[in-house]
Amino acid sequence: MTRYAIFILTIFLAGLSAGCASSPVGKTAMLKLHTRSMERAPGTKQKDGSYRPVLKTVQWAPEKTALVICDMWDRHWCKGAEARVAEMAPEMNQLAETARSLGVQIIHAPSTCVDFYKDTPQRKRAIASAFSSAPVELSKKERWGTAWCWPQDEREPAMPIDDSDMGCDCKKKCEIVPPWTRQIKTIDIREPDVITDNGQEAYNLLSEKGIDNVILMGVHLNMCVLGRPFAIRQMVNVGKNVLLIRDMTDTMYNSQKKPFVNHFRGTDLVVKHVEKYWCPTIESTDFMGGSPFRFREDPLNGKN
């Protein structure tokens, strides 16, 4: 039995038990999320690198929570990146299905591909959300087809990995020609999901639905999951409570570049960067049970 099946069975049995107990009618179960962040030790400065992990448990109301799926395209110019997206997508789809069943708003954000869905109710729903003014100016300067929330020097240092070559880790380097046309088919788009790659649309939707909490998963962490107008930097800047699912992401990192670690440990370093300077992280196990997801080629696969 898969970890998803086990988790669904657990939810079902818990629901039966809860149904037998006396509780207020219509009361929604809270999401119990186990967060990890990196905080500086007291008396140290950022440049010292003296950080320690801080573990907390938070409870979020599902109806006030959105799950954003970032740039899980059908194709990628880097064959290695494309293969990892395809490998991760089934697990991500199961997580989204679970979150949806709990009342979490699912937002599909396949950047530059939303016109593929222009006639769908999910896309029309995002466009139709009433305008809401953000507390800070939303990012406007464009990069890679959308507005981009650039690194903020006053908040974060440079990335812990060198992605200056765009991060292709294939032995034969791939040509940078964007081939994506839509979100990968493995990830279902259902009701009442929405589709957008626009920061204002995303903010409108969150405001309209009273959503304060945003969970991010998708690719690629050192680029789009931080910088897109619906992603980590922007959501933190507008005051949302933000979490990253750290085992449901990947990076564009070539292990032949600094710091010369394997691809997956490079991703771990970027996760810690996010935990230090932007937001806490959780694992997919908070929704799925079982063990965290690892890619087949990760040397730590099977060692959780």
PDB file of C-alpha atoms in Angstrom, residues 246 250-251 262-274:
ATOM      1  CA  ARG A 246      10.959  21.367   0.824  1.00  0.00           C
ATOM      2  CA  ASP A 250      14.085  21.085  -7.258  1.00  0.00           C
ATOM      3  CA  THR A 251      16.785  23.519  -8.344  1.00  0.00           C
ATOM      4  CA  ASN A 262      25.863  16.832  -5.962  1.00  0.00           C
ATOM      5  CA  HIS A 263      22.691  18.274  -7.455  1.00  0.00           C
ATOM      6  CA  PHE A 264      20.438  17.247  -4.565  1.00  0.00           C
ATOM      7  CA  ARG A 265      22.682  18.646  -1.841  1.00  0.00           C
ATOM      8  CA  GLY A 266      22.711  21.856  -3.866  1.00  0.00           C
ATOM      9  CA  THR A 267      18.926  21.921  -3.545  1.00  0.00           C
ATOM     10  CA  ASP A 268      19.280  21.371   0.206  1.00  0.00           C
ATOM     11  CA  LEU A 269      21.523  24.440   0.402  1.00  0.00           C
ATOM     12  CA  VAL A 270      18.916  26.580  -1.356  1.00  0.00           C
ATOM     13  CA  VAL A 271      16.227  25.237   0.996  1.00  0.00           C
ATOM     14  CA  LYS A 272      18.338  26.437   3.923  1.00  0.00           C
ATOM     15  CA  HIS A 273      18.752  29.813   2.214  1.00  0.00           C
ATOM     16  CA  VAL A 274      14.959  30.111   2.078  1.00  0.00           C
TER      17      VAL A 274
END
